Short mmCIF file of C-alpha atoms in Angstrom, two decimals:
data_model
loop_
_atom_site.label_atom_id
_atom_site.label_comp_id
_atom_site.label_asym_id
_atom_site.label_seq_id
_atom_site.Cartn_x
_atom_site.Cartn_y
_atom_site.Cartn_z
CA UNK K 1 1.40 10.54 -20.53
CA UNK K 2 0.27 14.08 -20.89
CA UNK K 3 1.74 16.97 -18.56
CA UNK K 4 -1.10 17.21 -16.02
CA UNK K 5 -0.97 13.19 -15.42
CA UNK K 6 3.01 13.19 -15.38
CA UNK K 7 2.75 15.88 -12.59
CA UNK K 8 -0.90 13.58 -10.79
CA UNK K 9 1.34 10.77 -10.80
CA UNK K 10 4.27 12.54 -8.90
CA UNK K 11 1.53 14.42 -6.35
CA UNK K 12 0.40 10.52 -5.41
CA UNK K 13 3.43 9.16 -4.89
CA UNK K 14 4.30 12.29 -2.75
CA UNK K 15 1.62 12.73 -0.74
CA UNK K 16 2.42 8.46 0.18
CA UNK K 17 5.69 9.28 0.78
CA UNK K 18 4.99 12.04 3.09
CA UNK K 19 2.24 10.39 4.65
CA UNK K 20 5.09 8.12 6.75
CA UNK K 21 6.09 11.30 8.22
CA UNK K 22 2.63 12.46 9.33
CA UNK K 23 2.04 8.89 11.09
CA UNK K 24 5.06 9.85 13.01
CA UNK K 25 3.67 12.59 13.76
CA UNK K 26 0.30 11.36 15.20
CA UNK K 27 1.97 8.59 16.81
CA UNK K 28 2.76 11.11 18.70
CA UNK K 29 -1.00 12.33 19.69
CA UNK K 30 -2.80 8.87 19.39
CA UNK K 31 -1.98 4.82 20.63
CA UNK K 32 -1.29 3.18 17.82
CA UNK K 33 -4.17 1.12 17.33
CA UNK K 34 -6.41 3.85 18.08
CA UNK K 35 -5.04 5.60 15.51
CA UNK K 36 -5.07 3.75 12.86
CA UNK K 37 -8.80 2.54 13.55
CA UNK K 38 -9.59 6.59 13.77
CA UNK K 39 -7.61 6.90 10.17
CA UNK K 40 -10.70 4.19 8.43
CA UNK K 41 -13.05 5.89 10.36
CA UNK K 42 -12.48 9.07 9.03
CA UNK K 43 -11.83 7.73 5.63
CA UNK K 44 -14.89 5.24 5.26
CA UNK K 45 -17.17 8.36 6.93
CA UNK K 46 -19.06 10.34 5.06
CA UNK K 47 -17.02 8.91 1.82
CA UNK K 48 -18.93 5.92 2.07
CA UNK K 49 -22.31 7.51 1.28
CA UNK K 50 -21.07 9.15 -1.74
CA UNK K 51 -19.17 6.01 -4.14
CA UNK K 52 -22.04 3.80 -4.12
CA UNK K 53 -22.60 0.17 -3.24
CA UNK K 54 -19.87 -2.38 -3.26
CA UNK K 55 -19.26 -3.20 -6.72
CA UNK K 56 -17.43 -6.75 -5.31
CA UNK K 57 -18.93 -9.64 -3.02
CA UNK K 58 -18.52 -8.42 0.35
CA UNK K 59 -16.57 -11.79 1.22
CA UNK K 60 -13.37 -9.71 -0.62
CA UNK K 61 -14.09 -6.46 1.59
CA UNK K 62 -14.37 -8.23 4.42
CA UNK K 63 -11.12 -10.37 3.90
CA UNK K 64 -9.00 -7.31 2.42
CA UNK K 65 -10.32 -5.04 5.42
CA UNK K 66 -9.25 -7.39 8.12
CA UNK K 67 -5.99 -8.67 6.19
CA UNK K 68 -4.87 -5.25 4.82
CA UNK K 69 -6.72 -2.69 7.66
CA UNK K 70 -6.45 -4.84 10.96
CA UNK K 71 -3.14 -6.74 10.26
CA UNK K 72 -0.91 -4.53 7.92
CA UNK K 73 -1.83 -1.01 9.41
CA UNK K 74 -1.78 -2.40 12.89
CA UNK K 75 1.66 -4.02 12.76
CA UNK K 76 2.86 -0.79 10.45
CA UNK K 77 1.55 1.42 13.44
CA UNK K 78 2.72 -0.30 16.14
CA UNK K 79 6.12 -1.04 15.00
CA UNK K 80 6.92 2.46 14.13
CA UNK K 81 5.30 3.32 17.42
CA UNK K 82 8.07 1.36 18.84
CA UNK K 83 10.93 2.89 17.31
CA UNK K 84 10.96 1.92 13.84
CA UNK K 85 11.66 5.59 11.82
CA UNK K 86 9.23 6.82 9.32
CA UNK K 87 12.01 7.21 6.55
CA UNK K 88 13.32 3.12 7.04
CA UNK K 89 9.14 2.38 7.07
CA UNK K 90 8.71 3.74 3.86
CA UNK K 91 11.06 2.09 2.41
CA UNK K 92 11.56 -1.47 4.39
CA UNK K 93 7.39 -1.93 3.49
CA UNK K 94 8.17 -1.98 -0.19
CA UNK K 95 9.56 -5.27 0.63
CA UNK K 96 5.95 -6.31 0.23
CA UNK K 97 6.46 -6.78 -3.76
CA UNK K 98 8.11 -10.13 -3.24
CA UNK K 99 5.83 -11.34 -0.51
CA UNK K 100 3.13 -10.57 -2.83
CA UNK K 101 4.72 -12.83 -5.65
CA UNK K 102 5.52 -15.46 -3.66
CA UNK K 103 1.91 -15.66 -2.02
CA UNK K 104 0.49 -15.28 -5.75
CA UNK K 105 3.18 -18.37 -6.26
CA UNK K 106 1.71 -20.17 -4.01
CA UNK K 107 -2.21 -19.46 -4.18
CA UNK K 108 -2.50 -18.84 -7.68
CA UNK K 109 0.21 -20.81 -9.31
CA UNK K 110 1.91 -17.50 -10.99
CA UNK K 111 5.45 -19.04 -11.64
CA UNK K 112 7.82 -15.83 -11.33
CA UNK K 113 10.09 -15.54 -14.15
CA UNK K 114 14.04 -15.51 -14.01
CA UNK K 115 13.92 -11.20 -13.75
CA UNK K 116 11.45 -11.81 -10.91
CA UNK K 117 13.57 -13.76 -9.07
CA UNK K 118 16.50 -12.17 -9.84
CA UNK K 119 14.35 -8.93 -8.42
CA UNK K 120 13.45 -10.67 -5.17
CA UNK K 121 17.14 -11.44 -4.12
CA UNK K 122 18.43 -8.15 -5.04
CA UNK K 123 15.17 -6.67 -2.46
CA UNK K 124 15.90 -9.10 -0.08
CA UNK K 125 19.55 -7.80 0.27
CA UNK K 126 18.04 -4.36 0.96
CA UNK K 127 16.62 -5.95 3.52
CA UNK K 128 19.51 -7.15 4.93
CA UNK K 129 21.43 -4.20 4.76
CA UNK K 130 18.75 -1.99 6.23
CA UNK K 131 18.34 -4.45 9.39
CA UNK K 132 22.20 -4.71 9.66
CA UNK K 133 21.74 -0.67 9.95
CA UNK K 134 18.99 -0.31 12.18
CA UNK K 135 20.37 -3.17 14.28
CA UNK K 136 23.36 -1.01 15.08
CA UNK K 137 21.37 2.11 16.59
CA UNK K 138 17.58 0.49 16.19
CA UNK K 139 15.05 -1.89 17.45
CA UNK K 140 15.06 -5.10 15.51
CA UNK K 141 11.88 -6.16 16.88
CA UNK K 142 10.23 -3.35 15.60
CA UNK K 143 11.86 -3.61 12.34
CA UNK K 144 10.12 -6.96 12.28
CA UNK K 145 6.69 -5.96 12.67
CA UNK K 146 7.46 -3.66 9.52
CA UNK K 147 8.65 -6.74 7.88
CA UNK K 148 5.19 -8.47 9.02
CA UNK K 149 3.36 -5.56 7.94
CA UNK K 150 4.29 -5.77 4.31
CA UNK K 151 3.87 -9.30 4.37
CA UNK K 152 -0.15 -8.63 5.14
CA UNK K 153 -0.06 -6.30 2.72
CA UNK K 154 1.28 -8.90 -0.06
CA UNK K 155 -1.48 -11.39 1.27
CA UNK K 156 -3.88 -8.33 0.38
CA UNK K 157 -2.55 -7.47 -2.99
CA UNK K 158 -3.46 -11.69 -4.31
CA UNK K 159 -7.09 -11.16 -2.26
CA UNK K 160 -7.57 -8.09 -4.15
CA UNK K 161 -6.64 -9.48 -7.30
CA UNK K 162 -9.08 -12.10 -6.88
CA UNK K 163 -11.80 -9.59 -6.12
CA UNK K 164 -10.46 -7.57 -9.14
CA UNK K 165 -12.13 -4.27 -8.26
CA UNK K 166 -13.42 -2.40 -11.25
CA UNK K 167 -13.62 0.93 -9.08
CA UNK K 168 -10.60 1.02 -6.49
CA UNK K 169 -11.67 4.15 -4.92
CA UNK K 170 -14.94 2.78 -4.20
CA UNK K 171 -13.31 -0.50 -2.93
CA UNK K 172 -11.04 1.21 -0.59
CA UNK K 173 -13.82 3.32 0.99
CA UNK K 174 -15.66 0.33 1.90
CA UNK K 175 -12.50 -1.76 2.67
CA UNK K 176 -12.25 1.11 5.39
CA UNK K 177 -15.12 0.44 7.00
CA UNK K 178 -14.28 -2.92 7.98
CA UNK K 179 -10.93 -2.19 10.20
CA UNK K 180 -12.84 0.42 12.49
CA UNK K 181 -14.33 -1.53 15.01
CA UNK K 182 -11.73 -4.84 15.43
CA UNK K 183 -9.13 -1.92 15.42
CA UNK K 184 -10.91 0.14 18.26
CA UNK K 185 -11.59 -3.47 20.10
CA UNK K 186 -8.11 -4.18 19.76
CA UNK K 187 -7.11 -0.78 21.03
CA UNK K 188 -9.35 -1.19 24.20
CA UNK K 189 -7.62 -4.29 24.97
CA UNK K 190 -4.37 -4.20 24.25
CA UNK K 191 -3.55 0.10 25.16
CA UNK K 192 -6.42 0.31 27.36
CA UNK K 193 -9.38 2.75 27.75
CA UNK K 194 -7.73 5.21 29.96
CA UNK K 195 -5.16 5.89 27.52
CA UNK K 196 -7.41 5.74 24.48
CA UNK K 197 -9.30 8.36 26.45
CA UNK K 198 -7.16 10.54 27.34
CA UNK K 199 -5.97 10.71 23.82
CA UNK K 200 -8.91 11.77 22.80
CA UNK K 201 -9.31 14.31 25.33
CA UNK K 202 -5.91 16.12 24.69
CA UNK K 203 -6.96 16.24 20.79
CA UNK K 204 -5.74 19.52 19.31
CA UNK K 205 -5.39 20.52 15.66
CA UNK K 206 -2.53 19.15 15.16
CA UNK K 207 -3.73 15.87 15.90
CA UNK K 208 -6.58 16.30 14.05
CA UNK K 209 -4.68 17.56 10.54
CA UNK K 210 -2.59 14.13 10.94
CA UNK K 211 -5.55 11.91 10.88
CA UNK K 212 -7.35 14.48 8.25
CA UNK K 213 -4.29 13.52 5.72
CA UNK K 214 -3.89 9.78 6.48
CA UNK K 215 -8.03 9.35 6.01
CA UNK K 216 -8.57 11.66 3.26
CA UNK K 217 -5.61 13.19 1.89
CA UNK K 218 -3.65 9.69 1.69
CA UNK K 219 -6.92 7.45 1.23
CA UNK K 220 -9.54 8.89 -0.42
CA UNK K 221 -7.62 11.58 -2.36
CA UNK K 222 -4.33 9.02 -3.42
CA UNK K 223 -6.48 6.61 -4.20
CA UNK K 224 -9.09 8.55 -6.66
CA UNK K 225 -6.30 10.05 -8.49
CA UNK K 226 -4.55 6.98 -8.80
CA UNK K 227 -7.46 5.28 -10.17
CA UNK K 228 -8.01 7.65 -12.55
CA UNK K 229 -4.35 7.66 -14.23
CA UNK K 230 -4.88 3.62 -14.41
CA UNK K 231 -8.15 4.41 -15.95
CA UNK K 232 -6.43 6.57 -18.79
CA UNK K 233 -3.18 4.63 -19.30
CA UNK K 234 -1.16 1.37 -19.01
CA UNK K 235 -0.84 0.38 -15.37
CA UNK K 236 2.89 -0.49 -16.36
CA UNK K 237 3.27 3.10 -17.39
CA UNK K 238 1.74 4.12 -14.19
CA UNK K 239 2.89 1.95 -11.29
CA UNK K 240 7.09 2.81 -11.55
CA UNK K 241 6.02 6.17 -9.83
CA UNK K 242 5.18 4.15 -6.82
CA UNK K 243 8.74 3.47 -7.07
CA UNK K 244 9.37 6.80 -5.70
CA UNK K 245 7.21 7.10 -2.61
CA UNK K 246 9.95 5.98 -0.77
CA UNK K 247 12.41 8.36 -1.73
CA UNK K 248 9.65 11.16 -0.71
CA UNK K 249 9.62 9.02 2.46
CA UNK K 250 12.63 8.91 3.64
CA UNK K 251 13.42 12.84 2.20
CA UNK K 252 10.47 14.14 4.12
CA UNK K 253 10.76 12.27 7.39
CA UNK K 254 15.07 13.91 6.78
CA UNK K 255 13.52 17.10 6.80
CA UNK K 256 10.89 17.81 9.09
CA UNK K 257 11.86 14.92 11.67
CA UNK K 258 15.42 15.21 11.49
CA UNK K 259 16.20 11.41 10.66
CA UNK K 260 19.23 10.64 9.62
CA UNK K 261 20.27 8.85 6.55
CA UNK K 262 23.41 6.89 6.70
CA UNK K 263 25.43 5.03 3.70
CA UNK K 264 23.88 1.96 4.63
CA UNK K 265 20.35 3.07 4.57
CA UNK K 266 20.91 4.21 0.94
CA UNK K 267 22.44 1.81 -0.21
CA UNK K 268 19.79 -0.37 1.17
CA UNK K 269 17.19 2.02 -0.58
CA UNK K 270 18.96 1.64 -3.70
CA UNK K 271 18.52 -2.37 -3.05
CA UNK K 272 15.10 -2.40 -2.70
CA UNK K 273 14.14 0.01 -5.20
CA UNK K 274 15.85 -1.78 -7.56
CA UNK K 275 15.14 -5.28 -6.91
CA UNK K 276 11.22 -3.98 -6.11
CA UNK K 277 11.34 -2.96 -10.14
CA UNK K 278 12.56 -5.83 -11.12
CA UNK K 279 10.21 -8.30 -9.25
CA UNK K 280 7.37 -5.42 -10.31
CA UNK K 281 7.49 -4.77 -13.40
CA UNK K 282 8.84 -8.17 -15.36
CA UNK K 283 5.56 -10.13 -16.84
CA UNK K 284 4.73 -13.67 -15.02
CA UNK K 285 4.70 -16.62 -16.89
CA UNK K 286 1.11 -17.12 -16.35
CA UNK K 287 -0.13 -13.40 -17.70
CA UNK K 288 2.31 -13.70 -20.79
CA UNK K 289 0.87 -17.08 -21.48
CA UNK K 290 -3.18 -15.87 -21.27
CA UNK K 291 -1.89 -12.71 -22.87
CA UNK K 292 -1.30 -14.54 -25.90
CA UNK K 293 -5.30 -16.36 -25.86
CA UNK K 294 -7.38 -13.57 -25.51
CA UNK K 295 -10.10 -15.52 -26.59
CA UNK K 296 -10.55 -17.08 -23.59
CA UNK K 297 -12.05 -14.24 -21.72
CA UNK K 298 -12.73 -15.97 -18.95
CA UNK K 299 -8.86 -17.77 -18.14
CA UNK K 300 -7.58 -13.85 -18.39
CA UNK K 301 -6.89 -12.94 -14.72
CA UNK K 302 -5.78 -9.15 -13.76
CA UNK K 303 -2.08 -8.08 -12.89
CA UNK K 304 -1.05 -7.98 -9.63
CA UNK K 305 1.12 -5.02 -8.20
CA UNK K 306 2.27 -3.67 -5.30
CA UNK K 307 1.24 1.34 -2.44
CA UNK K 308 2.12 0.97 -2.50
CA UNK K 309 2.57 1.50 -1.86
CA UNK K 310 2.28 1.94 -1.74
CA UNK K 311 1.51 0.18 -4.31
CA UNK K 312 3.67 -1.80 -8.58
CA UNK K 313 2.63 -5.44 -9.28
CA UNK K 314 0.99 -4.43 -12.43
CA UNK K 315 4.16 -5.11 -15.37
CA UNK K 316 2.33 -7.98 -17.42
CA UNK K 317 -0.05 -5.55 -18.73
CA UNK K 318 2.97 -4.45 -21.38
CA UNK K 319 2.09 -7.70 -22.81
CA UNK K 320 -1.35 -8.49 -22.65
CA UNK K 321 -3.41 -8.02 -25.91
CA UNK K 322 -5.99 -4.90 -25.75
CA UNK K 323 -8.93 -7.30 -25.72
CA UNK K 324 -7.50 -8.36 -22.07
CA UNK K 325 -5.72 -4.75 -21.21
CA UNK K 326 -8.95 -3.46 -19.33
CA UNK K 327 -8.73 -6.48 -16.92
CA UNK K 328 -4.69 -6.33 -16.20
CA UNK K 329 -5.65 -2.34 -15.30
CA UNK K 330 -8.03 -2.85 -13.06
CA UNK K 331 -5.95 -5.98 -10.80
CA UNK K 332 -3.21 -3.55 -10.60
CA UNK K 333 -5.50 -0.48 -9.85
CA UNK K 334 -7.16 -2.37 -7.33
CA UNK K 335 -4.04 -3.46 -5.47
CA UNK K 336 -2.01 0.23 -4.80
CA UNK K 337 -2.01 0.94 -0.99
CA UNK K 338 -1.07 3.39 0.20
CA UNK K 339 0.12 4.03 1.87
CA UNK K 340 0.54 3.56 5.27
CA UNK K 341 -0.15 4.55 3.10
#
């Protein structure tokens, strides 16, 4: 990887990272549901008019908008609306690796290999420790809609692999179009008009920068640049620098929010990184076994990864022949998120 890329690749996975810290931040201008459906908005509008028509059925935008936009951003939201720290966020929703490979398990019949599994346990002890740690001084419950968060976001990552996007930026523009209104429903019902309102009428520019860099910053410029380093290289050379958008995460929200990291909490980062990598980046069965037919097109099914991520399901492309390498790239391209991303 040349330089400039090396250097793109950090910039994404900073400008994820930080992006926990700016939610915090307009958490503290906007509901949370209000929020997040003004974050689509702002990212589907005027971006929409300029990447085209959908290049996928619109029965996978509609399904990854609702699944991914309504569900994962709206628990992510919430919970760290009530209480759970941006830092812990950015880290805890990496979880979202193994929930991805088990759902693939289980809809697509992708058998995870030994290293996978040995990955998942080692990520679900981060878990563990992290809730033991925010237990002690924390909200649980909102730790748990974190937890449910990611899990959306795995059951996005296998309905985006079955879409397989060949243009992820232009698939994430129009995925944003489909949160806005259930989110702004939701919102109405559920935080009421009166707040919603009033919201809106306090807006200042600080309030506006924090949905400026969710929508576009985090969104439509994350995503583009991200797309383009899959476009130019292996995704499995790419997708280990999601790895560190939580250590951006949790360094920004230490600096400019003043959250404290304990022992625990790193040594529940250093869980979940490492068992994320593991469950990541080791090839399933089922990719190293169509790797080695590439004459069979048509069997050859893209890699999944996590934003996030986020966001790093994307390892079987090491071993899938070039004839089937442009297919693994775009599964995994297709399946980055931000980012609460």
């Amino acid at each position: 990887m040349r330089p400039a890329h090396l250097a793109l690749a950090v910039l994404v996975a900073a400008v994820w990272g930080v992006n926990f810290t700016v939610v915090e931040i307009g958490l503290g201008h906007f509901p949370p549901l209000l929020f997040s459906a003004l974050r689509f908005l702002v990212a589907a509008l005027p971006a929409v008019f300029l990447v085209g028509r959908p290049k996928v059925a619109w029965k996978w935008i509609l399904a990854v908008g609702l699944v991914l936009g309504v569900a994962k951003f709206g628990l992510l939201f919430v919970g760290m609306d009530a209480g759970m720290p941006a830092g812990l966020s950015s880290l805890v929703l990496q979880i979202q690796s193994v929930f991805t490979a088990v759902i693939a398990f289980a809809v697509l019949g992708e058998r995870p290999t030994r290293v996978r599994l040995l990955g998942m346990a080692v990520a679900l002890a981060g878990i563990g420790v992290a809730a033991w740690d925010e237990g002690a001084s924390g909200s649980l419950g909102a730790f748990a809609l974190v937890i449910a968060a990611a899990a959306c976001w795995g059951a996005s990552n296998v309905l985006t692999r079955r879409a397989s996007p060949p243009d992820a930026l232009n698939f994430m523009v129009w995925v944003s179009t489909v949160p806005v209104l259930p989110l702004l429903a939701l919102s109405l019902l559920t935080e009421g008009p009166s707040r919603d309102l009033a919201a809106l009428r306090a807006l200042d520019w600080q309030g506006v920068g924090t949905v400026a860099y969710v929508a576009w910053v985090t969104t439509v410029f994350g995503f583009g640049a991200w797309g383009r380093l899959l476009h130019r290289h292996p995704a499995s050379t790419v997708a280990p620098f999601s790895l560190l958008v939580p250590v951006f995460g949790m360094t920004s929200a230490a600096l400019f929010l003043g959250e404290p990291v304990s022992g625990l909490r790193w040594c529940a980062a250093a869980l979940l990184v490492g068992g994320v990598a593991l469950t990541s980046l080791a090839p399933a069965r089922r990719a190293v076994r169509q790797a080695a037919q590439p004459a069979d097109r048509s069997a050859v099914e893209p890699g999944v990864r996590s934003e996030a991520q986020g966001a790093v399901e994307s390892a079987a492309q090491a071993d899938v022949e070039p004839a089937a390498r442009g297919a693994v790239q775009r599964g995994a391209q297709a399946d980055v998120e931000p980012a609460a991303r």
